[in-house]
mmCIF file of C-alpha atoms and ligand atoms in Angstrom:
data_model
loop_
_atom_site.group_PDB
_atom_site.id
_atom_site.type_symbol
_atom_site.label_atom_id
_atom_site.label_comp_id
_atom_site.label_asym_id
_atom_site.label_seq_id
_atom_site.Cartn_x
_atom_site.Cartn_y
_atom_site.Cartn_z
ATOM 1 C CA UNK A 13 -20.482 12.170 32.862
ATOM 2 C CA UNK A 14 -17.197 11.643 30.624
ATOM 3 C CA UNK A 15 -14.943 9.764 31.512
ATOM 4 C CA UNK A 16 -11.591 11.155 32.509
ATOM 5 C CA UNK A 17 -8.680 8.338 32.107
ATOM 6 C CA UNK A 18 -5.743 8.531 34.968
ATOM 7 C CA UNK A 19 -2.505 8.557 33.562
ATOM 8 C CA UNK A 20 0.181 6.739 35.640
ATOM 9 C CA UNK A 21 2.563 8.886 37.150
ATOM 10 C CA UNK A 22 5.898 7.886 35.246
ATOM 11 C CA UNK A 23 9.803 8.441 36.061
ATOM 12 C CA UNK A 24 11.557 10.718 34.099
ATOM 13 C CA UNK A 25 13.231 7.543 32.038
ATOM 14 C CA UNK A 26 9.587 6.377 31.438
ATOM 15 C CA UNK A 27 7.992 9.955 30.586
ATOM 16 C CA UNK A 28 10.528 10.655 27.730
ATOM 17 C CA UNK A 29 10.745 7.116 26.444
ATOM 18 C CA UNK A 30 6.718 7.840 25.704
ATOM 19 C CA UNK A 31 6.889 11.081 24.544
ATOM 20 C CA UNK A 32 9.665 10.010 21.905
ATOM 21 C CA UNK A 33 7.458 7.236 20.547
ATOM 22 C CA UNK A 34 10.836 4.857 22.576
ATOM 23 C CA UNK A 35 10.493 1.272 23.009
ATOM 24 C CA UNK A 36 9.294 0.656 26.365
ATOM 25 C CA UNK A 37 8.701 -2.692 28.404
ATOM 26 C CA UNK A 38 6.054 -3.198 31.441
ATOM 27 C CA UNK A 39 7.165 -5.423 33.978
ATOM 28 C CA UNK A 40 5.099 -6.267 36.998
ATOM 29 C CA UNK A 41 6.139 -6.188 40.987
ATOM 30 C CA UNK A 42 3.991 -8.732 42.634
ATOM 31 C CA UNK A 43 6.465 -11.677 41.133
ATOM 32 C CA UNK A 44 8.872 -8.849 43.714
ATOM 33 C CA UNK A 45 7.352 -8.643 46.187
ATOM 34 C CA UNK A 46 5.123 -11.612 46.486
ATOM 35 C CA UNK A 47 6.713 -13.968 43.799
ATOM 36 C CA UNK A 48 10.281 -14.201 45.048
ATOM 37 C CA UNK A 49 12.084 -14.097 48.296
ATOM 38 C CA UNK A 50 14.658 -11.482 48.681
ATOM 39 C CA UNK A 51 17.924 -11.511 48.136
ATOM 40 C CA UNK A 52 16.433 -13.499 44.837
ATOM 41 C CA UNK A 53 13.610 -10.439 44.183
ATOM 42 C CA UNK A 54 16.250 -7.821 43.689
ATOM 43 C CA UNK A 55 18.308 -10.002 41.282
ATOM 44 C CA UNK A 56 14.845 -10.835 39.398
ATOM 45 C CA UNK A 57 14.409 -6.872 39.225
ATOM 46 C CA UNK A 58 18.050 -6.106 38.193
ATOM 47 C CA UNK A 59 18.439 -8.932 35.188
ATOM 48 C CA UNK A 60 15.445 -7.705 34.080
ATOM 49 C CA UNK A 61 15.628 -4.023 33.967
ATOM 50 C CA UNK A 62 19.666 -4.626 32.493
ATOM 51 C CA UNK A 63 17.791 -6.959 29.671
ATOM 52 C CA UNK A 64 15.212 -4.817 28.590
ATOM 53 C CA UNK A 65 17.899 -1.518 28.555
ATOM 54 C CA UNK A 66 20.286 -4.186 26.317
ATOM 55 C CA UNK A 67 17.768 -4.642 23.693
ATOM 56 C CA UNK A 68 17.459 -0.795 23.404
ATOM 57 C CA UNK A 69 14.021 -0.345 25.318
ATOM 58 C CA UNK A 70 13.106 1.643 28.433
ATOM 59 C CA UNK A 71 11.728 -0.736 31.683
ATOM 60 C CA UNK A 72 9.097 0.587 33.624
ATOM 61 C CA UNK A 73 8.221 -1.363 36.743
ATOM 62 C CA UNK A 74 4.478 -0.622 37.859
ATOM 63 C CA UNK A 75 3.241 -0.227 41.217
ATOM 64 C CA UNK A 76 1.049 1.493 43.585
ATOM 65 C CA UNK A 77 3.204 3.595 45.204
ATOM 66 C CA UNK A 78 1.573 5.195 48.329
ATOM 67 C CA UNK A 79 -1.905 5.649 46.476
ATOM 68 C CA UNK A 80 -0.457 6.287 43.699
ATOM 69 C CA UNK A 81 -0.002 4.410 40.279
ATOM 70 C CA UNK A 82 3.061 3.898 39.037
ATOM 71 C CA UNK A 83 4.865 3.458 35.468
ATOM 72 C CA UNK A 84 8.691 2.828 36.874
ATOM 73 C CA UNK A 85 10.194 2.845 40.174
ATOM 74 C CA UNK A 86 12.005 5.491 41.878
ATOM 75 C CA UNK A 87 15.115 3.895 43.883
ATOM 76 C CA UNK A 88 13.966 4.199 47.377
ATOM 77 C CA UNK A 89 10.620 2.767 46.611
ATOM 78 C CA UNK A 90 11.731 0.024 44.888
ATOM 79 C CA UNK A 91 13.881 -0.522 48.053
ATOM 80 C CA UNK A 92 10.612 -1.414 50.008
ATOM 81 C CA UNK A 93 8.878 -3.242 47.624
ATOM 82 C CA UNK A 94 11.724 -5.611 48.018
ATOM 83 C CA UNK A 95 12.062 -5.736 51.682
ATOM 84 C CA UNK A 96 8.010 -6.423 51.533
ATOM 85 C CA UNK A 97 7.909 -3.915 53.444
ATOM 86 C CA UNK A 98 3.877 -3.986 54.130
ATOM 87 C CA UNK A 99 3.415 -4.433 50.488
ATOM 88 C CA UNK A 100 0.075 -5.896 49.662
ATOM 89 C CA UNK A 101 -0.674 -8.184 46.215
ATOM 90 C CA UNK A 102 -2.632 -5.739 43.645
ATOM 91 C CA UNK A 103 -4.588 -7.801 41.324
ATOM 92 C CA UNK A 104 -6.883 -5.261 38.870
ATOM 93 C CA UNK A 105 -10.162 -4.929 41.331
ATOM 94 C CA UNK A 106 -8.010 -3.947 44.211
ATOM 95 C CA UNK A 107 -6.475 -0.848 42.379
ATOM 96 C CA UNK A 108 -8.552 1.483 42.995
ATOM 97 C CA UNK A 109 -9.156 0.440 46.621
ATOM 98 C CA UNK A 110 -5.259 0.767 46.962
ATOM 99 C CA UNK A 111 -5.402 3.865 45.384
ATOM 100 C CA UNK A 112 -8.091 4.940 47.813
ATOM 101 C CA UNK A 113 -5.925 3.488 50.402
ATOM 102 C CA UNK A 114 -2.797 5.284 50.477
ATOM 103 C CA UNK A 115 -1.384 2.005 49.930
ATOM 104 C CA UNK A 116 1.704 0.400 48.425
ATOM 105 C CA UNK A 117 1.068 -2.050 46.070
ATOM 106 C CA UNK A 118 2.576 -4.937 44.163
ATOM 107 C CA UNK A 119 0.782 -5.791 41.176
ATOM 108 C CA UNK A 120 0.180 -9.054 39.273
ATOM 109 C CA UNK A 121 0.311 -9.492 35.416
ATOM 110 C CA UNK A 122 -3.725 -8.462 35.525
ATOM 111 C CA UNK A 123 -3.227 -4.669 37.759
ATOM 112 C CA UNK A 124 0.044 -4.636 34.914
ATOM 113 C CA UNK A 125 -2.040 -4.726 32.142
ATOM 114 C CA UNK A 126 -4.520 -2.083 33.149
ATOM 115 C CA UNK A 127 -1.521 0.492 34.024
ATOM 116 C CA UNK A 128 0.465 -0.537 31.247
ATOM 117 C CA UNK A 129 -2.614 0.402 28.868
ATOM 118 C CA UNK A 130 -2.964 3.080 30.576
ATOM 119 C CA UNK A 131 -0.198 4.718 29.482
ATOM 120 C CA UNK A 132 -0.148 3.413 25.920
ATOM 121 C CA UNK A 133 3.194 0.994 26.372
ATOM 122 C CA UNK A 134 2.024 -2.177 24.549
ATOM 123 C CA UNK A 135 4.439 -4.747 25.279
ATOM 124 C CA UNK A 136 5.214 -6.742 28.928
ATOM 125 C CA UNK A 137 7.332 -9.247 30.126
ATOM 126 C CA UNK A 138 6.914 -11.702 33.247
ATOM 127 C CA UNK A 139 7.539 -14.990 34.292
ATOM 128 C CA UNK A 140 4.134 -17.127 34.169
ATOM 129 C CA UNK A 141 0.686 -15.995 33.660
ATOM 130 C CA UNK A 142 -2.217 -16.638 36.190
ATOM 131 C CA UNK A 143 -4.810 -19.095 35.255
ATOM 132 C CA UNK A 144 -7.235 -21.944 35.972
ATOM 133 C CA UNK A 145 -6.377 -23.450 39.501
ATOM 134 C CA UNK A 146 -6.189 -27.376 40.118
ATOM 135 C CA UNK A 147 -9.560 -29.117 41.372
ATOM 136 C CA UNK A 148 -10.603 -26.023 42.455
ATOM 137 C CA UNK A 149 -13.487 -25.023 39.565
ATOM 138 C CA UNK A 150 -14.034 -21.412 41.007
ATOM 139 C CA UNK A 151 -10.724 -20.143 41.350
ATOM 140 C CA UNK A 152 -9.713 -18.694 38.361
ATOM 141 C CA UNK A 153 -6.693 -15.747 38.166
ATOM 142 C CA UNK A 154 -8.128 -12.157 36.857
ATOM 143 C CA UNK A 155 -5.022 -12.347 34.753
ATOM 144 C CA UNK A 156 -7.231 -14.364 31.935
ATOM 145 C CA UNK A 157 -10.137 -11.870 31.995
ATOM 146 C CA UNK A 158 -7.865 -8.717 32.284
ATOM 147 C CA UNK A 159 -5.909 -10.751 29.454
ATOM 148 C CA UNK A 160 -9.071 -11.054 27.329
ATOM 149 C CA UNK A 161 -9.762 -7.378 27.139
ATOM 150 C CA UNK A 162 -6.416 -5.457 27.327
ATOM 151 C CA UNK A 163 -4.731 -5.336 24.646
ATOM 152 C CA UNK A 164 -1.213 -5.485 25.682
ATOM 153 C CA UNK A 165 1.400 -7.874 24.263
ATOM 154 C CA UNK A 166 2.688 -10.136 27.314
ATOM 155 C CA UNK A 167 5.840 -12.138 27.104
ATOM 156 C CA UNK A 168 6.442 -15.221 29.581
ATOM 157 C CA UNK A 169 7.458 -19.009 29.664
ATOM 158 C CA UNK A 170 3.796 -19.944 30.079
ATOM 159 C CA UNK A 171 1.821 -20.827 33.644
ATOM 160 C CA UNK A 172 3.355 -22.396 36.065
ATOM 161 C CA UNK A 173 2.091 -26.151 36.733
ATOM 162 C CA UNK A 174 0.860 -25.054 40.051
ATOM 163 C CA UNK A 175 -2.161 -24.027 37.734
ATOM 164 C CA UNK A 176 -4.252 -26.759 35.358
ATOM 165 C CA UNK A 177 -2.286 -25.791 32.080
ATOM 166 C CA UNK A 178 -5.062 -28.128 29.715
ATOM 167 C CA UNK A 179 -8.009 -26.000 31.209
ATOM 168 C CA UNK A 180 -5.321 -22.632 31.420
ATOM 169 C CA UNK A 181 -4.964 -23.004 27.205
ATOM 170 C CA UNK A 182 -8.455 -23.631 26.767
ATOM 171 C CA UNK A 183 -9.592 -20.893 28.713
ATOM 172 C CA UNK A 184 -7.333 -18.477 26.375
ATOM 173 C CA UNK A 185 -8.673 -20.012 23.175
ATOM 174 C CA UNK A 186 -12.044 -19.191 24.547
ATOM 175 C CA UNK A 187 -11.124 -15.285 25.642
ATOM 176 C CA UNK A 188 -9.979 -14.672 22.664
ATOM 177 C CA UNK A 189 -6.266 -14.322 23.383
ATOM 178 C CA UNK A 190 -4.098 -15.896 20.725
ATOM 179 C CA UNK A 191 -1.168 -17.667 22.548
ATOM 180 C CA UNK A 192 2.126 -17.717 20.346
ATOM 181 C CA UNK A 193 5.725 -19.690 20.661
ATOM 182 C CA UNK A 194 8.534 -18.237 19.957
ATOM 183 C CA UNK A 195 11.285 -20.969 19.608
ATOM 184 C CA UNK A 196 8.999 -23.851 20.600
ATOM 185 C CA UNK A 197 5.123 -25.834 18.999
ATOM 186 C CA UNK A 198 4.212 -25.994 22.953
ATOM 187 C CA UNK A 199 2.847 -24.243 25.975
ATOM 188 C CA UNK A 200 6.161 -24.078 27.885
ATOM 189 C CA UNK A 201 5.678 -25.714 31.843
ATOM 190 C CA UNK A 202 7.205 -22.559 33.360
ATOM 191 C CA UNK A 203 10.395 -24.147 34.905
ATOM 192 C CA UNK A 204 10.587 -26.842 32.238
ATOM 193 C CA UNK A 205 11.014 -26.711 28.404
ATOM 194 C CA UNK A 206 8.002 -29.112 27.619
ATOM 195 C CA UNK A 207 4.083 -30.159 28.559
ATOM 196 C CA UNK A 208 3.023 -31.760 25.271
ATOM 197 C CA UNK A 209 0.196 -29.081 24.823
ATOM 198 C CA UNK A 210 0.432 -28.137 21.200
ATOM 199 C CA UNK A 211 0.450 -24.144 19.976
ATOM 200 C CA UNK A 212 -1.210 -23.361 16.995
ATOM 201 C CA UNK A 213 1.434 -20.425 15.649
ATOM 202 C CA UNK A 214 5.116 -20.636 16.147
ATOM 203 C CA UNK A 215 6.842 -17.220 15.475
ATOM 204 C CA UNK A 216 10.386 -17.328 16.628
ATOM 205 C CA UNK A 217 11.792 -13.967 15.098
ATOM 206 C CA UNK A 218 11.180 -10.759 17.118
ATOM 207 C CA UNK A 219 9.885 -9.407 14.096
ATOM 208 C CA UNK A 220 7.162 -11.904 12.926
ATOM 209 C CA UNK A 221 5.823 -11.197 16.420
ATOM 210 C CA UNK A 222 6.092 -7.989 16.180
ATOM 211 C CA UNK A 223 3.781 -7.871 12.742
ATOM 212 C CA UNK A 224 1.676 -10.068 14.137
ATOM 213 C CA UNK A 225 0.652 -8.374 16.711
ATOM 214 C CA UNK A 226 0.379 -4.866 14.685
ATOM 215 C CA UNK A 227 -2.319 -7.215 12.389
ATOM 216 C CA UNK A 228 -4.185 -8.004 15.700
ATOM 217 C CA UNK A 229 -4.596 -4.666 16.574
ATOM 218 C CA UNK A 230 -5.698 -3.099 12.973
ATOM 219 C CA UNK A 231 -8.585 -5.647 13.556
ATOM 220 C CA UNK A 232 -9.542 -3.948 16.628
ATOM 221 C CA UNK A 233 -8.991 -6.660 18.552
ATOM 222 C CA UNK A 234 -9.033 -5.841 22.706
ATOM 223 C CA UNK A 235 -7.322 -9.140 23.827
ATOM 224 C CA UNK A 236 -3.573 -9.343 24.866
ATOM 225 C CA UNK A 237 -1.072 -11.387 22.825
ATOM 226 C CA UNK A 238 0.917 -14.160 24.606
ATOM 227 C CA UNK A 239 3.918 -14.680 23.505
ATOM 228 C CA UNK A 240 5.668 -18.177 25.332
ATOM 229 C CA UNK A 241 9.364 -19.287 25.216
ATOM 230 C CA UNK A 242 10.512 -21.982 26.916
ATOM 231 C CA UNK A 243 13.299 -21.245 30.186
ATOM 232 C CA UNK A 244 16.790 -21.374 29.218
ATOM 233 C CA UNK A 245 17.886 -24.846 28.466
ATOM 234 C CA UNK A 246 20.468 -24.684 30.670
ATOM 235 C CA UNK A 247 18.074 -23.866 33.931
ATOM 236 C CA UNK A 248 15.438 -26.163 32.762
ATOM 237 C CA UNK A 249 14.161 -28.357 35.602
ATOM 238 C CA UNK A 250 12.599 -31.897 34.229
ATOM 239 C CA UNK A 251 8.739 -31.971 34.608
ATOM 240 C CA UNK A 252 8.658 -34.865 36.460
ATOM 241 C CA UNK A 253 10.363 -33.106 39.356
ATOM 242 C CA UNK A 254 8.509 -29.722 39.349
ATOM 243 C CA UNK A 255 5.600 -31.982 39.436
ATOM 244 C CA UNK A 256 6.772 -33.951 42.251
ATOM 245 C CA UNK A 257 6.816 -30.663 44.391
ATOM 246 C CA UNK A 258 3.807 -29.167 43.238
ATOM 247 C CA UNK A 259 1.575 -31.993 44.164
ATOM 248 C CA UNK A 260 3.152 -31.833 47.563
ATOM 249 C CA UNK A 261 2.602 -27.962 47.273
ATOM 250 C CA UNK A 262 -0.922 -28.408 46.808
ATOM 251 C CA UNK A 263 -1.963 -30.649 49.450
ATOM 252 C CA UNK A 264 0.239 -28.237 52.021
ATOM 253 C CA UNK A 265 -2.609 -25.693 50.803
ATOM 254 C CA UNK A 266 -5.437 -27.466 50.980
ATOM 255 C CA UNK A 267 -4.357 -28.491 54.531
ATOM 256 C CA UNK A 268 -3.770 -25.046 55.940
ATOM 257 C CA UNK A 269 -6.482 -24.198 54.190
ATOM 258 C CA UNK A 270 -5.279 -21.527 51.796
ATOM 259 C CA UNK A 271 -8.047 -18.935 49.923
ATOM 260 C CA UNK A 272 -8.293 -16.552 47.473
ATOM 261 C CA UNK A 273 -5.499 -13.832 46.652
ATOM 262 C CA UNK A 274 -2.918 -15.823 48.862
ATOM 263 C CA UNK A 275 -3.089 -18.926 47.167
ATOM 264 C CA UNK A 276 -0.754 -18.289 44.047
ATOM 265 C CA UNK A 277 2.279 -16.596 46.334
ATOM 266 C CA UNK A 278 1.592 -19.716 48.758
ATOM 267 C CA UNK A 279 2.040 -22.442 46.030
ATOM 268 C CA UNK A 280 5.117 -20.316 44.769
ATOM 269 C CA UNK A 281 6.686 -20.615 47.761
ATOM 270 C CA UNK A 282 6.555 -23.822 48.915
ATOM 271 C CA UNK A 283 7.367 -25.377 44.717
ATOM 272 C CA UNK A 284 10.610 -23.044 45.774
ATOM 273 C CA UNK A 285 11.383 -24.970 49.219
ATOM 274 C CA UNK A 286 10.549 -28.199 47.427
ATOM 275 C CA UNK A 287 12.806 -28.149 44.604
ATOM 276 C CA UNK A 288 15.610 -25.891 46.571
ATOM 277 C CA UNK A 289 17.568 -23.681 44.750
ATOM 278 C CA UNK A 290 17.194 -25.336 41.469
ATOM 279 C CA UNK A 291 13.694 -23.209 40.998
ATOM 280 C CA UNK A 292 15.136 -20.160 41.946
ATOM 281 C CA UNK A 293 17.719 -19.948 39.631
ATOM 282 C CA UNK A 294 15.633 -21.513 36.642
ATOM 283 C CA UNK A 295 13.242 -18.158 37.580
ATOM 284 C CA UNK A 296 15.778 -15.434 37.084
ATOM 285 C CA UNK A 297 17.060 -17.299 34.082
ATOM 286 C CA UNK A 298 13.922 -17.350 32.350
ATOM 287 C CA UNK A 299 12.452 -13.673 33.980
ATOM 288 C CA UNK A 300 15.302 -12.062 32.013
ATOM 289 C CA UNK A 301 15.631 -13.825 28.730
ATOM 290 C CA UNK A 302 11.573 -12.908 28.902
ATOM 291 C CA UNK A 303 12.258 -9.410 29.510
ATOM 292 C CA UNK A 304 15.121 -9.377 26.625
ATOM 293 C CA UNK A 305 12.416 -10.636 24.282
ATOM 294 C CA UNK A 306 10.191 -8.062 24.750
ATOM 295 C CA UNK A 307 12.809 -5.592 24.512
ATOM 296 C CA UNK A 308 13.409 -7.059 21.123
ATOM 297 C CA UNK A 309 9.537 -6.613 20.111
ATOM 298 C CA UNK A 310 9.344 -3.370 21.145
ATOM 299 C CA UNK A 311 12.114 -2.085 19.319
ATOM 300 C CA UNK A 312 10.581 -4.292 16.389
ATOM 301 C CA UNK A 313 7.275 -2.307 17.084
ATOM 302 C CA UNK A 314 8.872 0.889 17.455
ATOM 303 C CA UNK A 315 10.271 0.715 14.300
ATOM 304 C CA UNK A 316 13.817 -0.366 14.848
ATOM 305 C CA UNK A 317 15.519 -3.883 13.663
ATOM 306 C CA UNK A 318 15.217 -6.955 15.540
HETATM 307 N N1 PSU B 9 3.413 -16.890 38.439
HETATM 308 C C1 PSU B 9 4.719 -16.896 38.813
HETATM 309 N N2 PSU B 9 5.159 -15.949 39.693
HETATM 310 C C2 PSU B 9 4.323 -14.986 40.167
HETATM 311 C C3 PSU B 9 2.958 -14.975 39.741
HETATM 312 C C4 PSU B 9 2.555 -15.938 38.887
HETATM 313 O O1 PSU B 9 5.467 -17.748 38.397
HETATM 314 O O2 PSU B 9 4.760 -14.157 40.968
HETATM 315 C C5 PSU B 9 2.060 -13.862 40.207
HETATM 316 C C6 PSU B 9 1.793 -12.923 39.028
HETATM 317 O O3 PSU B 9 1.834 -11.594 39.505
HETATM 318 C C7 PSU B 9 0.382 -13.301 38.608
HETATM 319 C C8 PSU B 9 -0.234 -13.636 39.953
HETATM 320 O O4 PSU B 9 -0.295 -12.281 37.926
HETATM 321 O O5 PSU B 9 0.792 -14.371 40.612
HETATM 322 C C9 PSU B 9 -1.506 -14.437 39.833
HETATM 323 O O6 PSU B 9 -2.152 -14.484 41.073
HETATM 324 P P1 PSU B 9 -3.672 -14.999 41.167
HETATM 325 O O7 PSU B 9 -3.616 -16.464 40.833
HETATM 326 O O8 PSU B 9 -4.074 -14.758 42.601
HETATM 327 O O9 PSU B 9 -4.456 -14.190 40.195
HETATM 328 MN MN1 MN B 10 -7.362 -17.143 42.754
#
């Protein structure tokens, strides 16, 4: 039997931004719909849509829309992903049963990569990757295997230290995904600037980056790129605090006795209660200069200046 690939279906912005050969930047809806609390998930959605359009690229928000995978967002859909309204979290194995479902999906950076492939569009921007969970050895995010064989450039400030960042790196060195700075020598901690884990490539020009990843891709290589930048300085939260909250964070999960898919959004939420607003606004700030980034790169990789 061969195998016939689905294409996402794509709004009109979207379809003609891939039939011109435009530059075009994946961003994912779980951080929407599961990630952030409104009013703060519409605000996430508009910075970044208005950054990637001011570098001179095309957004396209994916989704499950009713069954139905999506490359960008049509208005009124968008509308309920942001109210949550019955929205479920769409890591890569549950697309199909979504699909199946008639169901409306939000999907994490892992479901992002497979649509984003997909369709061809090579570069995506988010806040923090998925990875290798805290003194729990079998809970691992998808996003590192999807990230190990998709080969999609993905733009973020790093994992969030709700995960085990040490054991997060390692496992990326291991799959096969080379992790890059741009503007700093270390894994960014998400909401602050530092966590003295040393990068082995710095590339700070859009670019560099933008030949780099060209040169992993004439290899043949299937793995994603990760590109990390630290937040904005001016939204940067010290480490000590984040940390602070996230070991309270933690043992709030472990006492309610959190599993699987709900873990992440759980730990999200209460590092967001625990450091009040200050999170929040460190999130949008560092969402959209992600998103502006990767509009830079894919105008670099579409053959523009940057
Ligand atoms: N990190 C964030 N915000 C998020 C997520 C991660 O700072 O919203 C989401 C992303 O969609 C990511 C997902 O892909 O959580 C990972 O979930 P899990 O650990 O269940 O794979
Ligand atoms: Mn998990």
């Amino acid at each position: 039997m061969t195998e016939r690939l689905l294409r996402p279906r794509c709004t009109p912005a979207v379809s003609s931004a891939l039939d011109h050969g435009h530059a075009l930047v994946a961003l994912e809806s779980s951080v929407l719909a599961q990630g952030l609390e409104p009013p703060h998930n519409r605000d996430a959605a508009q910075r970044m849509s208005a950054a990637v359009i001011a570098a001179g690229a095309t957004p396209a928000i994916t989704a499950v829309v009713r069954g139905v995978p999506v490359l960008g967002l049509e208005d009124e859909d968008l509308e309920r992903f942001l109210r949550r309204d019955g929205v479920r979290k769409v890591s890569a194995r549950d697309l199909g049963i979504a699909m199946a479902d008639g169901a409306d999906g939000a999907t994490t950076v892992a479901a992002t990569l497979v649509l984003a492939a997909l369709a061809g569009v090579e570069v995506f921007a988010t806040g923090g990757i998925g990875g290798v969970h805290r003194d729990a050895p079998f809970d691992e995010s998808a996003d590192l295997v999807e990230l190990s064989r998709t080969p999609v450039l993905v733009v973020c400030a790093g994992a969030k230290s709700i995960l085990d960042l040490p054991a997060t790196l390692e496992r990326l060195e291991t799959l096969g995904v080379p992790v890059v700075g741009c503007g700093t020598d270390e894994l960014p901690g998400f909401f602050s600037a530092s966590t003295g884990l040393s990068l082995t490539c710095r590339l700070d020009r859009p670019a560099q980056i933008a030949r780099a990843w060209r040169a992993h891709r004439a290899l043949g290589r299937r793995s994603a790129m990760v590109v990390v930048q630290p937040p904005p300085a001016a939204f940067a939260i010290p480490a000590g605090i984040v940390e602070e909250a996230t070991r309270a964070a933690l043992q709030a999960a472990s006492t309610a006795g959190i599993r699987g898919a709900a873990v992440t959004p759980y730990l999200l939420a209460q590092v967001q209660q625990r450091t009040d607003g200050r999170s929040v606004q460190a999130n949008l700030a560092l969402l959209e200069a992600n998103a502006r980034l990767a509009g830079e790169i894919a105008v670099a990789l579409a053959g523009g200046t940057s």
